[in-house]
Amino acid sequence: DDDAAAYADLQRTWKDTDMSAEDKSQIEARALQVPTVLLEKCHTSIMAVKAFLPSCNPNITSDAKVGIHQLAGAARAAYQTVLVNSPPKDEKDRLKGLLQEIRDVEDELLNLEE
């Protein structure tokens, strides 16, 4: 799994005193990339399912909505991992924007304001 491999490499950066700054920087970038890509894939999938809902078989609409909520949870978990890796502010803001779009979809599905 990409995340486990990236984390194992990151742990090496904490112990290997002979590691070059360039190698350490590449490993840290990879540790940030893995959860970032996961969050982006979750967002893309959520938007695709949302777009599919109007033409979805009414008998499985709830299944599709559950899938959106599961993907949203995975996206939030990935974001927590991103934060541990200290992303630059502009990247953090971009990912927050994706999470907000995900939240908006969930809020629309749940319709809790009625």
PDB file of N, CA and C in Angstrom:
ATOM      1  N   ASP A   1       0.846  -1.176   0.000  1.00  0.00           N
ATOM      2  CA  ASP A   1       0.000   0.000   0.000  1.00  0.00           C
ATOM      3  C   ASP A   1       0.891   1.238   0.000  1.00  0.00           C
ATOM      4  N   ASP A   2       0.531   2.204  -0.822  1.00  0.00           N
ATOM      5  CA  ASP A   2       1.354   3.408  -0.989  1.00  0.00           C
ATOM      6  C   ASP A   2       1.586   4.150   0.310  1.00  0.00           C
ATOM      7  N   ASP A   3       0.534   4.257   1.116  1.00  0.00           N
ATOM      8  CA  ASP A   3       0.650   5.002   2.357  1.00  0.00           C
ATOM      9  C   ASP A   3       1.632   4.336   3.318  1.00  0.00           C
ATOM     10  N   ALA A   4       1.556   3.033   3.436  1.00  0.00           N
ATOM     11  CA  ALA A   4       2.468   2.308   4.338  1.00  0.00           C
ATOM     12  C   ALA A   4       3.913   2.449   3.866  1.00  0.00           C
ATOM     13  N   ALA A   5       4.130   2.355   2.566  1.00  0.00           N
ATOM     14  CA  ALA A   5       5.484   2.493   2.028  1.00  0.00           C
ATOM     15  C   ALA A   5       6.010   3.915   2.235  1.00  0.00           C
ATOM     16  N   ALA A   6       5.155   4.894   1.988  1.00  0.00           N
ATOM     17  CA  ALA A   6       5.579   6.291   2.172  1.00  0.00           C
ATOM     18  C   ALA A   6       5.915   6.569   3.631  1.00  0.00           C
ATOM     19  N   TYR A   7       5.111   6.005   4.544  1.00  0.00           N
ATOM     20  CA  TYR A   7       5.363   6.216   5.972  1.00  0.00           C
ATOM     21  C   TYR A   7       6.647   5.510   6.413  1.00  0.00           C
ATOM     22  N   ALA A   8       6.884   4.312   5.916  1.00  0.00           N
ATOM     23  CA  ALA A   8       8.118   3.599   6.257  1.00  0.00           C
ATOM     24  C   ALA A   8       9.339   4.392   5.797  1.00  0.00           C
ATOM     25  N   ASP A   9       9.246   4.944   4.588  1.00  0.00           N
ATOM     26  CA  ASP A   9      10.344   5.780   4.098  1.00  0.00           C
ATOM     27  C   ASP A   9      10.509   7.024   4.960  1.00  0.00           C
ATOM     28  N   LEU A  10       9.390   7.625   5.353  1.00  0.00           N
ATOM     29  CA  LEU A  10       9.446   8.817   6.190  1.00  0.00           C
ATOM     30  C   LEU A  10      10.116   8.504   7.528  1.00  0.00           C
ATOM     31  N   GLN A  11       9.811   7.354   8.097  1.00  0.00           N
ATOM     32  CA  GLN A  11      10.446   6.958   9.356  1.00  0.00           C
ATOM     33  C   GLN A  11      11.964   6.861   9.193  1.00  0.00           C
ATOM     34  N   ARG A  12      12.400   6.409   8.033  1.00  0.00           N
ATOM     35  CA  ARG A  12      13.856   6.338   7.788  1.00  0.00           C
ATOM     36  C   ARG A  12      14.498   7.710   7.872  1.00  0.00           C
ATOM     37  N   THR A  13      13.767   8.755   7.443  1.00  0.00           N
ATOM     38  CA  THR A  13      14.346  10.104   7.466  1.00  0.00           C
ATOM     39  C   THR A  13      14.602  10.568   8.891  1.00  0.00           C
ATOM     40  N   TRP A  14      13.889  10.004   9.854  1.00  0.00           N
ATOM     41  CA  TRP A  14      14.068  10.396  11.251  1.00  0.00           C
ATOM     42  C   TRP A  14      15.283   9.732  11.877  1.00  0.00           C
ATOM     43  N   LYS A  15      15.726   8.616  11.288  1.00  0.00           N
ATOM     44  CA  LYS A  15      16.793   7.820  11.902  1.00  0.00           C
ATOM     45  C   LYS A  15      18.103   7.851  11.131  1.00  0.00           C
ATOM     46  N   ASP A  16      18.012   7.994   9.817  1.00  0.00           N
ATOM     47  CA  ASP A  16      19.199   7.909   8.957  1.00  0.00           C
ATOM     48  C   ASP A  16      19.909   9.264   8.922  1.00  0.00           C
ATOM     49  N   THR A  17      20.940   9.384   9.717  1.00  0.00           N
ATOM     50  CA  THR A  17      21.659  10.665   9.807  1.00  0.00           C
ATOM     51  C   THR A  17      22.535  10.927   8.587  1.00  0.00           C
ATOM     52  N   ASP A  18      22.762   9.891   7.776  1.00  0.00           N
ATOM     53  CA  ASP A  18      23.587  10.051   6.578  1.00  0.00           C
ATOM     54  C   ASP A  18      22.769  10.377   5.331  1.00  0.00           C
ATOM     55  N   MET A  19      21.464  10.441   5.475  1.00  0.00           N
ATOM     56  CA  MET A  19      20.597  10.698   4.313  1.00  0.00           C
ATOM     57  C   MET A  19      20.807  12.124   3.819  1.00  0.00           C
ATOM     58  N   SER A  20      20.890  12.264   2.504  1.00  0.00           N
ATOM     59  CA  SER A  20      21.072  13.596   1.931  1.00  0.00           C
ATOM     60  C   SER A  20      19.801  14.426   2.098  1.00  0.00           C
ATOM     61  N   ALA A  21      19.960  15.724   2.105  1.00  0.00           N
ATOM     62  CA  ALA A  21      18.819  16.632   2.219  1.00  0.00           C
ATOM     63  C   ALA A  21      17.872  16.448   1.032  1.00  0.00           C
ATOM     64  N   GLU A  22      18.442  16.170  -0.138  1.00  0.00           N
ATOM     65  CA  GLU A  22      17.613  15.958  -1.328  1.00  0.00           C
ATOM     66  C   GLU A  22      16.764  14.694  -1.186  1.00  0.00           C
ATOM     67  N   ASP A  23      17.371  13.602  -0.712  1.00  0.00           N
ATOM     68  CA  ASP A  23      16.614  12.370  -0.506  1.00  0.00           C
ATOM     69  C   ASP A  23      15.516  12.574   0.531  1.00  0.00           C
ATOM     70  N   LYS A  24      15.863  13.247   1.609  1.00  0.00           N
ATOM     71  CA  LYS A  24      14.877  13.506   2.666  1.00  0.00           C
ATOM     72  C   LYS A  24      13.713  14.337   2.119  1.00  0.00           C
ATOM     73  N   SER A  25      14.033  15.340   1.333  1.00  0.00           N
ATOM     74  CA  SER A  25      12.999  16.199   0.752  1.00  0.00           C
ATOM     75  C   SER A  25      12.081  15.415  -0.175  1.00  0.00           C
ATOM     76  N   GLN A  26      12.644  14.507  -0.981  1.00  0.00           N
ATOM     77  CA  GLN A  26      11.835  13.689  -1.880  1.00  0.00           C
ATOM     78  C   GLN A  26      10.915  12.751  -1.101  1.00  0.00           C
ATOM     79  N   ILE A  27      11.423  12.181  -0.032  1.00  0.00           N
ATOM     80  CA  ILE A  27      10.616  11.276   0.787  1.00  0.00           C
ATOM     81  C   ILE A  27       9.484  12.039   1.467  1.00  0.00           C
ATOM     82  N   GLU A  28       9.774  13.229   1.975  1.00  0.00           N
ATOM     83  CA  GLU A  28       8.739  14.046   2.613  1.00  0.00           C
ATOM     84  C   GLU A  28       7.671  14.454   1.608  1.00  0.00           C
ATOM     85  N   ALA A  29       8.093  14.766   0.387  1.00  0.00           N
ATOM     86  CA  ALA A  29       7.131  15.134  -0.658  1.00  0.00           C
ATOM     87  C   ALA A  29       6.230  13.944  -0.996  1.00  0.00           C
ATOM     88  N   ARG A  30       6.797  12.761  -1.038  1.00  0.00           N
ATOM     89  CA  ARG A  30       6.012  11.550  -1.318  1.00  0.00           C
ATOM     90  C   ARG A  30       5.023  11.282  -0.189  1.00  0.00           C
ATOM     91  N   ALA A  31       5.448  11.500   1.051  1.00  0.00           N
ATOM     92  CA  ALA A  31       4.558  11.293   2.202  1.00  0.00           C
ATOM     93  C   ALA A  31       3.367  12.247   2.147  1.00  0.00           C
ATOM     94  N   LEU A  32       3.560  13.427   1.591  1.00  0.00           N
ATOM     95  CA  LEU A  32       2.462  14.382   1.416  1.00  0.00           C
ATOM     96  C   LEU A  32       1.614  14.030   0.191  1.00  0.00           C
ATOM     97  N   GLN A  33       2.256  13.528  -0.851  1.00  0.00           N
ATOM     98  CA  GLN A  33       1.558  13.232  -2.103  1.00  0.00           C
ATOM     99  C   GLN A  33       0.528  12.106  -1.949  1.00  0.00           C
ATOM    100  N   VAL A  34       0.863  11.075  -1.212  1.00  0.00           N
ATOM    101  CA  VAL A  34      -0.020   9.909  -1.124  1.00  0.00           C
ATOM    102  C   VAL A  34      -1.400  10.277  -0.581  1.00  0.00           C
ATOM    103  N   PRO A  35      -1.512  10.931   0.578  1.00  0.00           N
ATOM    104  CA  PRO A  35      -2.859  11.274   1.051  1.00  0.00           C
ATOM    105  C   PRO A  35      -3.517  12.376   0.214  1.00  0.00           C
ATOM    106  N   THR A  36      -2.708  13.223  -0.386  1.00  0.00           N
ATOM    107  CA  THR A  36      -3.265  14.258  -1.252  1.00  0.00           C
ATOM    108  C   THR A  36      -3.964  13.628  -2.450  1.00  0.00           C
ATOM    109  N   VAL A  37      -3.322  12.672  -3.080  1.00  0.00           N
ATOM    110  CA  VAL A  37      -3.912  11.982  -4.233  1.00  0.00           C
ATOM    111  C   VAL A  37      -5.177  11.242  -3.809  1.00  0.00           C
ATOM    112  N   LEU A  38      -5.148  10.621  -2.639  1.00  0.00           N
ATOM    113  CA  LEU A  38      -6.346   9.922  -2.157  1.00  0.00           C
ATOM    114  C   LEU A  38      -7.507  10.894  -1.987  1.00  0.00           C
ATOM    115  N   LEU A  39      -7.258  12.039  -1.374  1.00  0.00           N
ATOM    116  CA  LEU A  39      -8.313  13.040  -1.188  1.00  0.00           C
ATOM    117  C   LEU A  39      -8.855  13.488  -2.543  1.00  0.00           C
ATOM    118  N   GLU A  40      -7.959  13.746  -3.484  1.00  0.00           N
ATOM    119  CA  GLU A  40      -8.393  14.184  -4.818  1.00  0.00           C
ATOM    120  C   GLU A  40      -9.234  13.115  -5.517  1.00  0.00           C
ATOM    121  N   LYS A  41      -8.831  11.853  -5.400  1.00  0.00           N
ATOM    122  CA  LYS A  41      -9.595  10.764  -6.021  1.00  0.00           C
ATOM    123  C   LYS A  41     -10.975  10.625  -5.374  1.00  0.00           C
ATOM    124  N   CYS A  42     -11.032  10.782  -4.064  1.00  0.00           N
ATOM    125  CA  CYS A  42     -12.327  10.724  -3.379  1.00  0.00           C
ATOM    126  C   CYS A  42     -13.233  11.846  -3.882  1.00  0.00           C
ATOM    127  N   HIS A  43     -12.687  13.044  -3.991  1.00  0.00           N
ATOM    128  CA  HIS A  43     -13.458  14.189  -4.476  1.00  0.00           C
ATOM    129  C   HIS A  43     -13.984  13.935  -5.884  1.00  0.00           C
ATOM    130  N   THR A  44     -13.117  13.472  -6.764  1.00  0.00           N
ATOM    131  CA  THR A  44     -13.517  13.188  -8.141  1.00  0.00           C
ATOM    132  C   THR A  44     -14.617  12.134  -8.183  1.00  0.00           C
ATOM    133  N   SER A  45     -14.465  11.099  -7.395  1.00  0.00           N
ATOM    134  CA  SER A  45     -15.466  10.024  -7.366  1.00  0.00           C
ATOM    135  C   SER A  45     -16.796  10.510  -6.814  1.00  0.00           C
ATOM    136  N   ILE A  46     -16.745  11.322  -5.769  1.00  0.00           N
ATOM    137  CA  ILE A  46     -17.971  11.874  -5.188  1.00  0.00           C
ATOM    138  C   ILE A  46     -18.710  12.718  -6.218  1.00  0.00           C
ATOM    139  N   MET A  47     -17.986  13.554  -6.931  1.00  0.00           N
ATOM    140  CA  MET A  47     -18.622  14.409  -7.929  1.00  0.00           C
ATOM    141  C   MET A  47     -19.213  13.569  -9.068  1.00  0.00           C
ATOM    142  N   ALA A  48     -18.544  12.468  -9.409  1.00  0.00           N
ATOM    143  CA  ALA A  48     -19.064  11.584 -10.463  1.00  0.00           C
ATOM    144  C   ALA A  48     -20.339  10.883 -10.000  1.00  0.00           C
ATOM    145  N   VAL A  49     -20.362  10.417  -8.775  1.00  0.00           N
ATOM    146  CA  VAL A  49     -21.566   9.758  -8.258  1.00  0.00           C
ATOM    147  C   VAL A  49     -22.708  10.771  -8.158  1.00  0.00           C
ATOM    148  N   LYS A  50     -22.389  11.975  -7.697  1.00  0.00           N
ATOM    149  CA  LYS A  50     -23.424  13.019  -7.615  1.00  0.00           C
ATOM    150  C   LYS A  50     -24.034  13.285  -8.991  1.00  0.00           C
ATOM    151  N   ALA A  51     -23.179  13.369 -10.000  1.00  0.00           N
ATOM    152  CA  ALA A  51     -23.666  13.620 -11.363  1.00  0.00           C
ATOM    153  C   ALA A  51     -24.493  12.437 -11.885  1.00  0.00           C
ATOM    154  N   PHE A  52     -24.192  11.240 -11.406  1.00  0.00           N
ATOM    155  CA  PHE A  52     -24.897  10.030 -11.819  1.00  0.00           C
ATOM    156  C   PHE A  52     -26.263   9.895 -11.145  1.00  0.00           C
ATOM    157  N   LEU A  53     -26.431  10.464  -9.974  1.00  0.00           N
ATOM    158  CA  LEU A  53     -27.656  10.269  -9.197  1.00  0.00           C
ATOM    159  C   LEU A  53     -28.951  10.551  -9.958  1.00  0.00           C
ATOM    160  N   PRO A  54     -29.048  11.616 -10.752  1.00  0.00           N
ATOM    161  CA  PRO A  54     -30.321  11.864 -11.447  1.00  0.00           C
ATOM    162  C   PRO A  54     -30.738  10.745 -12.410  1.00  0.00           C
ATOM    163  N   SER A  55     -29.776  10.004 -12.932  1.00  0.00           N
ATOM    164  CA  SER A  55     -30.111   8.919 -13.861  1.00  0.00           C
ATOM    165  C   SER A  55     -29.973   7.543 -13.208  1.00  0.00           C
ATOM    166  N   CYS A  56     -29.726   7.535 -11.918  1.00  0.00           N
ATOM    167  CA  CYS A  56     -29.527   6.293 -11.174  1.00  0.00           C
ATOM    168  C   CYS A  56     -30.849   5.534 -11.010  1.00  0.00           C
ATOM    169  N   ASN A  57     -30.780   4.235 -11.064  1.00  0.00           N
ATOM    170  CA  ASN A  57     -31.937   3.387 -10.774  1.00  0.00           C
ATOM    171  C   ASN A  57     -32.450   3.761  -9.382  1.00  0.00           C
ATOM    172  N   PRO A  58     -33.723   4.131  -9.252  1.00  0.00           N
ATOM    173  CA  PRO A  58     -34.256   4.547  -7.947  1.00  0.00           C
ATOM    174  C   PRO A  58     -34.090   3.492  -6.850  1.00  0.00           C
ATOM    175  N   ASN A  59     -33.966   2.241  -7.236  1.00  0.00           N
ATOM    176  CA  ASN A  59     -33.813   1.176  -6.246  1.00  0.00           C
ATOM    177  C   ASN A  59     -32.426   1.126  -5.618  1.00  0.00           C
ATOM    178  N   ILE A  60     -31.462   1.811  -6.228  1.00  0.00           N
ATOM    179  CA  ILE A  60     -30.104   1.793  -5.663  1.00  0.00           C
ATOM    180  C   ILE A  60     -29.580   3.188  -5.314  1.00  0.00           C
ATOM    181  N   THR A  61     -30.447   4.186  -5.385  1.00  0.00           N
ATOM    182  CA  THR A  61     -30.021   5.550  -5.068  1.00  0.00           C
ATOM    183  C   THR A  61     -29.403   5.635  -3.678  1.00  0.00           C
ATOM    184  N   SER A  62     -30.008   4.957  -2.709  1.00  0.00           N
ATOM    185  CA  SER A  62     -29.457   5.032  -1.347  1.00  0.00           C
ATOM    186  C   SER A  62     -28.068   4.408  -1.291  1.00  0.00           C
ATOM    187  N   ASP A  63     -27.828   3.367  -2.075  1.00  0.00           N
ATOM    188  CA  ASP A  63     -26.496   2.756  -2.114  1.00  0.00           C
ATOM    189  C   ASP A  63     -25.463   3.751  -2.651  1.00  0.00           C
ATOM    190  N   ALA A  64     -25.841   4.467  -3.693  1.00  0.00           N
ATOM    191  CA  ALA A  64     -24.937   5.468  -4.269  1.00  0.00           C
ATOM    192  C   ALA A  64     -24.643   6.575  -3.257  1.00  0.00           C
ATOM    193  N   LYS A  65     -25.662   6.982  -2.521  1.00  0.00           N
ATOM    194  CA  LYS A  65     -25.474   8.025  -1.507  1.00  0.00           C
ATOM    195  C   LYS A  65     -24.576   7.538  -0.370  1.00  0.00           C
ATOM    196  N   VAL A  66     -24.754   6.290   0.038  1.00  0.00           N
ATOM    197  CA  VAL A  66     -23.879   5.714   1.070  1.00  0.00           C
ATOM    198  C   VAL A  66     -22.436   5.725   0.575  1.00  0.00           C
ATOM    199  N   GLY A  67     -22.239   5.407  -0.697  1.00  0.00           N
ATOM    200  CA  GLY A  67     -20.899   5.451  -1.276  1.00  0.00           C
ATOM    201  C   GLY A  67     -20.288   6.837  -1.177  1.00  0.00           C
ATOM    202  N   ILE A  68     -21.102   7.862  -1.410  1.00  0.00           N
ATOM    203  CA  ILE A  68     -20.619   9.239  -1.278  1.00  0.00           C
ATOM    204  C   ILE A  68     -20.161   9.496   0.158  1.00  0.00           C
ATOM    205  N   HIS A  69     -20.944   9.073   1.121  1.00  0.00           N
ATOM    206  CA  HIS A  69     -20.574   9.314   2.523  1.00  0.00           C
ATOM    207  C   HIS A  69     -19.309   8.549   2.910  1.00  0.00           C
ATOM    208  N   GLN A  70     -19.151   7.337   2.391  1.00  0.00           N
ATOM    209  CA  GLN A  70     -17.935   6.571   2.684  1.00  0.00           C
ATOM    210  C   GLN A  70     -16.712   7.240   2.061  1.00  0.00           C
ATOM    211  N   LEU A  71     -16.845   7.694   0.835  1.00  0.00           N
ATOM    212  CA  LEU A  71     -15.749   8.407   0.181  1.00  0.00           C
ATOM    213  C   LEU A  71     -15.418   9.706   0.914  1.00  0.00           C
ATOM    214  N   ALA A  72     -16.457  10.387   1.413  1.00  0.00           N
ATOM    215  CA  ALA A  72     -16.242  11.632   2.160  1.00  0.00           C
ATOM    216  C   ALA A  72     -15.435  11.357   3.424  1.00  0.00           C
ATOM    217  N   GLY A  73     -15.748  10.268   4.102  1.00  0.00           N
ATOM    218  CA  GLY A  73     -14.984   9.903   5.295  1.00  0.00           C
ATOM    219  C   GLY A  73     -13.529   9.610   4.965  1.00  0.00           C
ATOM    220  N   ALA A  74     -13.314   8.915   3.866  1.00  0.00           N
ATOM    221  CA  ALA A  74     -11.943   8.627   3.439  1.00  0.00           C
ATOM    222  C   ALA A  74     -11.196   9.918   3.088  1.00  0.00           C
ATOM    223  N   ALA A  75     -11.897  10.856   2.465  1.00  0.00           N
ATOM    224  CA  ALA A  75     -11.280  12.137   2.116  1.00  0.00           C
ATOM    225  C   ALA A  75     -10.876  12.908   3.371  1.00  0.00           C
ATOM    226  N   ARG A  76     -11.750  12.919   4.368  1.00  0.00           N
ATOM    227  CA  ARG A  76     -11.423  13.613   5.623  1.00  0.00           C
ATOM    228  C   ARG A  76     -10.244  12.946   6.325  1.00  0.00           C
ATOM    229  N   ALA A  77     -10.209  11.622   6.319  1.00  0.00           N
ATOM    230  CA  ALA A  77      -9.086  10.904   6.931  1.00  0.00           C
ATOM    231  C   ALA A  77      -7.778  11.218   6.197  1.00  0.00           C
ATOM    232  N   ALA A  78      -7.836  11.262   4.883  1.00  0.00           N
ATOM    233  CA  ALA A  78      -6.644  11.605   4.097  1.00  0.00           C
ATOM    234  C   ALA A  78      -6.176  13.021   4.421  1.00  0.00           C
ATOM    235  N   TYR A  79      -7.118  13.929   4.597  1.00  0.00           N
ATOM    236  CA  TYR A  79      -6.759  15.311   4.926  1.00  0.00           C
ATOM    237  C   TYR A  79      -6.027  15.377   6.267  1.00  0.00           C
ATOM    238  N   GLN A  80      -6.470  14.589   7.232  1.00  0.00           N
ATOM    239  CA  GLN A  80      -5.784  14.563   8.530  1.00  0.00           C
ATOM    240  C   GLN A  80      -4.338  14.124   8.362  1.00  0.00           C
ATOM    241  N   THR A  81      -4.113  13.165   7.467  1.00  0.00           N
ATOM    242  CA  THR A  81      -2.745  12.711   7.197  1.00  0.00           C
ATOM    243  C   THR A  81      -1.958  13.797   6.477  1.00  0.00           C
ATOM    244  N   VAL A  82      -2.603  14.495   5.575  1.00  0.00           N
ATOM    245  CA  VAL A  82      -1.948  15.622   4.903  1.00  0.00           C
ATOM    246  C   VAL A  82      -1.453  16.622   5.938  1.00  0.00           C
ATOM    247  N   LEU A  83      -2.283  16.945   6.911  1.00  0.00           N
ATOM    248  CA  LEU A  83      -1.913  17.954   7.909  1.00  0.00           C
ATOM    249  C   LEU A  83      -0.666  17.566   8.694  1.00  0.00           C
ATOM    250  N   VAL A  84      -0.502  16.280   8.985  1.00  0.00           N
ATOM    251  CA  VAL A  84       0.671  15.800   9.714  1.00  0.00           C
ATOM    252  C   VAL A  84       1.944  16.085   8.924  1.00  0.00           C
ATOM    253  N   ASN A  85       1.811  16.130   7.605  1.00  0.00           N
ATOM    254  CA  ASN A  85       2.971  16.337   6.738  1.00  0.00           C
ATOM    255  C   ASN A  85       3.235  17.807   6.411  1.00  0.00           C
ATOM    256  N   SER A  86       2.577  18.708   7.119  1.00  0.00           N
ATOM    257  CA  SER A  86       2.827  20.163   7.018  1.00  0.00           C
ATOM    258  C   SER A  86       2.833  20.687   5.589  1.00  0.00           C
ATOM    259  N   PRO A  87       1.688  20.656   4.921  1.00  0.00           N
ATOM    260  CA  PRO A  87       1.639  21.157   3.542  1.00  0.00           C
ATOM    261  C   PRO A  87       1.775  22.683   3.513  1.00  0.00           C
ATOM    262  N   PRO A  88       2.211  23.210   2.373  1.00  0.00           N
ATOM    263  CA  PRO A  88       2.232  24.675   2.224  1.00  0.00           C
ATOM    264  C   PRO A  88       0.803  25.225   2.325  1.00  0.00           C
ATOM    265  N   LYS A  89       0.680  26.471   2.725  1.00  0.00           N
ATOM    266  CA  LYS A  89      -0.636  27.078   2.947  1.00  0.00           C
ATOM    267  C   LYS A  89      -1.523  27.003   1.704  1.00  0.00           C
ATOM    268  N   ASP A  90      -0.967  27.286   0.535  1.00  0.00           N
ATOM    269  CA  ASP A  90      -1.803  27.265  -0.682  1.00  0.00           C
ATOM    270  C   ASP A  90      -2.342  25.857  -0.971  1.00  0.00           C
ATOM    271  N   GLU A  91      -1.553  24.834  -0.699  1.00  0.00           N
ATOM    272  CA  GLU A  91      -2.027  23.461  -0.902  1.00  0.00           C
ATOM    273  C   GLU A  91      -3.070  23.098   0.146  1.00  0.00           C
ATOM    274  N   LYS A  92      -2.830  23.500   1.364  1.00  0.00           N
ATOM    275  CA  LYS A  92      -3.803  23.261   2.435  1.00  0.00           C
ATOM    276  C   LYS A  92      -5.136  23.933   2.099  1.00  0.00           C
ATOM    277  N   ASP A  93      -5.082  25.160   1.622  1.00  0.00           N
ATOM    278  CA  ASP A  93      -6.297  25.890   1.242  1.00  0.00           C
ATOM    279  C   ASP A  93      -7.019  25.211   0.075  1.00  0.00           C
ATOM    280  N   ARG A  94      -6.263  24.717  -0.895  1.00  0.00           N
ATOM    281  CA  ARG A  94      -6.861  24.023  -2.041  1.00  0.00           C
ATOM    282  C   ARG A  94      -7.595  22.762  -1.582  1.00  0.00           C
ATOM    283  N   LEU A  95      -6.956  22.013  -0.699  1.00  0.00           N
ATOM    284  CA  LEU A  95      -7.575  20.788  -0.204  1.00  0.00           C
ATOM    285  C   LEU A  95      -8.786  21.091   0.676  1.00  0.00           C
ATOM    286  N   LYS A  96      -8.717  22.163   1.442  1.00  0.00           N
ATOM    287  CA  LYS A  96      -9.890  22.587   2.220  1.00  0.00           C
ATOM    288  C   LYS A  96     -11.063  22.889   1.288  1.00  0.00           C
ATOM    289  N   GLY A  97     -10.762  23.499   0.143  1.00  0.00           N
ATOM    290  CA  GLY A  97     -11.805  23.790  -0.840  1.00  0.00           C
ATOM    291  C   GLY A  97     -12.458  22.511  -1.359  1.00  0.00           C
ATOM    292  N   LEU A  98     -11.640  21.481  -1.619  1.00  0.00           N
ATOM    293  CA  LEU A  98     -12.202  20.199  -2.062  1.00  0.00           C
ATOM    294  C   LEU A  98     -13.074  19.590  -0.965  1.00  0.00           C
ATOM    295  N   LEU A  99     -12.607  19.673   0.277  1.00  0.00           N
ATOM    296  CA  LEU A  99     -13.401  19.155   1.390  1.00  0.00           C
ATOM    297  C   LEU A  99     -14.705  19.915   1.552  1.00  0.00           C
ATOM    298  N   GLN A 100     -14.679  21.206   1.318  1.00  0.00           N
ATOM    299  CA  GLN A 100     -15.907  21.996   1.420  1.00  0.00           C
ATOM    300  C   GLN A 100     -16.899  21.577   0.347  1.00  0.00           C
ATOM    301  N   GLU A 101     -16.407  21.329  -0.862  1.00  0.00           N
ATOM    302  CA  GLU A 101     -17.290  20.849  -1.925  1.00  0.00           C
ATOM    303  C   GLU A 101     -17.891  19.496  -1.559  1.00  0.00           C
ATOM    304  N   ILE A 102     -17.085  18.641  -0.957  1.00  0.00           N
ATOM    305  CA  ILE A 102     -17.576  17.334  -0.500  1.00  0.00           C
ATOM    306  C   ILE A 102     -18.646  17.527   0.567  1.00  0.00           C
ATOM    307  N   ARG A 103     -18.388  18.411   1.502  1.00  0.00           N
ATOM    308  CA  ARG A 103     -19.367  18.680   2.565  1.00  0.00           C
ATOM    309  C   ARG A 103     -20.664  19.213   1.984  1.00  0.00           C
ATOM    310  N   ASP A 104     -20.551  20.077   0.987  1.00  0.00           N
ATOM    311  CA  ASP A 104     -21.752  20.630   0.356  1.00  0.00           C
ATOM    312  C   ASP A 104     -22.601  19.515  -0.271  1.00  0.00           C
ATOM    313  N   VAL A 105     -21.942  18.548  -0.911  1.00  0.00           N
ATOM    314  CA  VAL A 105     -22.670  17.418  -1.506  1.00  0.00           C
ATOM    315  C   VAL A 105     -23.350  16.614  -0.398  1.00  0.00           C
ATOM    316  N   GLU A 106     -22.612  16.334   0.673  1.00  0.00           N
ATOM    317  CA  GLU A 106     -23.205  15.567   1.776  1.00  0.00           C
ATOM    318  C   GLU A 106     -24.381  16.324   2.398  1.00  0.00           C
ATOM    319  N   ASP A 107     -24.218  17.613   2.607  1.00  0.00           N
ATOM    320  CA  ASP A 107     -25.298  18.408   3.194  1.00  0.00           C
ATOM    321  C   ASP A 107     -26.544  18.371   2.312  1.00  0.00           C
ATOM    322  N   GLU A 108     -26.325  18.450   0.999  1.00  0.00           N
ATOM    323  CA  GLU A 108     -27.448  18.390   0.060  1.00  0.00           C
ATOM    324  C   GLU A 108     -28.146  17.020   0.146  1.00  0.00           C
ATOM    325  N   LEU A 109     -27.371  15.962   0.234  1.00  0.00           N
ATOM    326  CA  LEU A 109     -27.950  14.617   0.313  1.00  0.00           C
ATOM    327  C   LEU A 109     -28.714  14.398   1.612  1.00  0.00           C
ATOM    328  N   LEU A 110     -28.138  14.882   2.714  1.00  0.00           N
ATOM    329  CA  LEU A 110     -28.754  14.660   4.017  1.00  0.00           C
ATOM    330  C   LEU A 110     -29.972  15.562   4.262  1.00  0.00           C
ATOM    331  N   ASN A 111     -29.924  16.750   3.655  1.00  0.00           N
ATOM    332  CA  ASN A 111     -31.049  17.679   3.752  1.00  0.00           C
ATOM    333  C   ASN A 111     -31.532  17.819   5.203  1.00  0.00           C
ATOM    334  N   LEU A 112     -30.616  18.119   6.100  1.00  0.00           N
ATOM    335  CA  LEU A 112     -30.936  18.204   7.531  1.00  0.00           C
ATOM    336  C   LEU A 112     -31.670  19.470   7.905  1.00  0.00           C
ATOM    337  N   GLU A 113     -31.740  20.437   7.010  1.00  0.00           N
ATOM    338  CA  GLU A 113     -32.369  21.722   7.338  1.00  0.00           C
ATOM    339  C   GLU A 113     -33.881  21.684   7.209  1.00  0.00           C
ATOM    340  N   GLU A 114     -34.449  20.599   6.742  1.00  0.00           N
ATOM    341  CA  GLU A 114     -35.903  20.531   6.586  1.00  0.00           C
ATOM    342  C   GLU A 114     -36.580  20.382   7.929  1.00  0.00           C
TER     343      GLU A 114
END
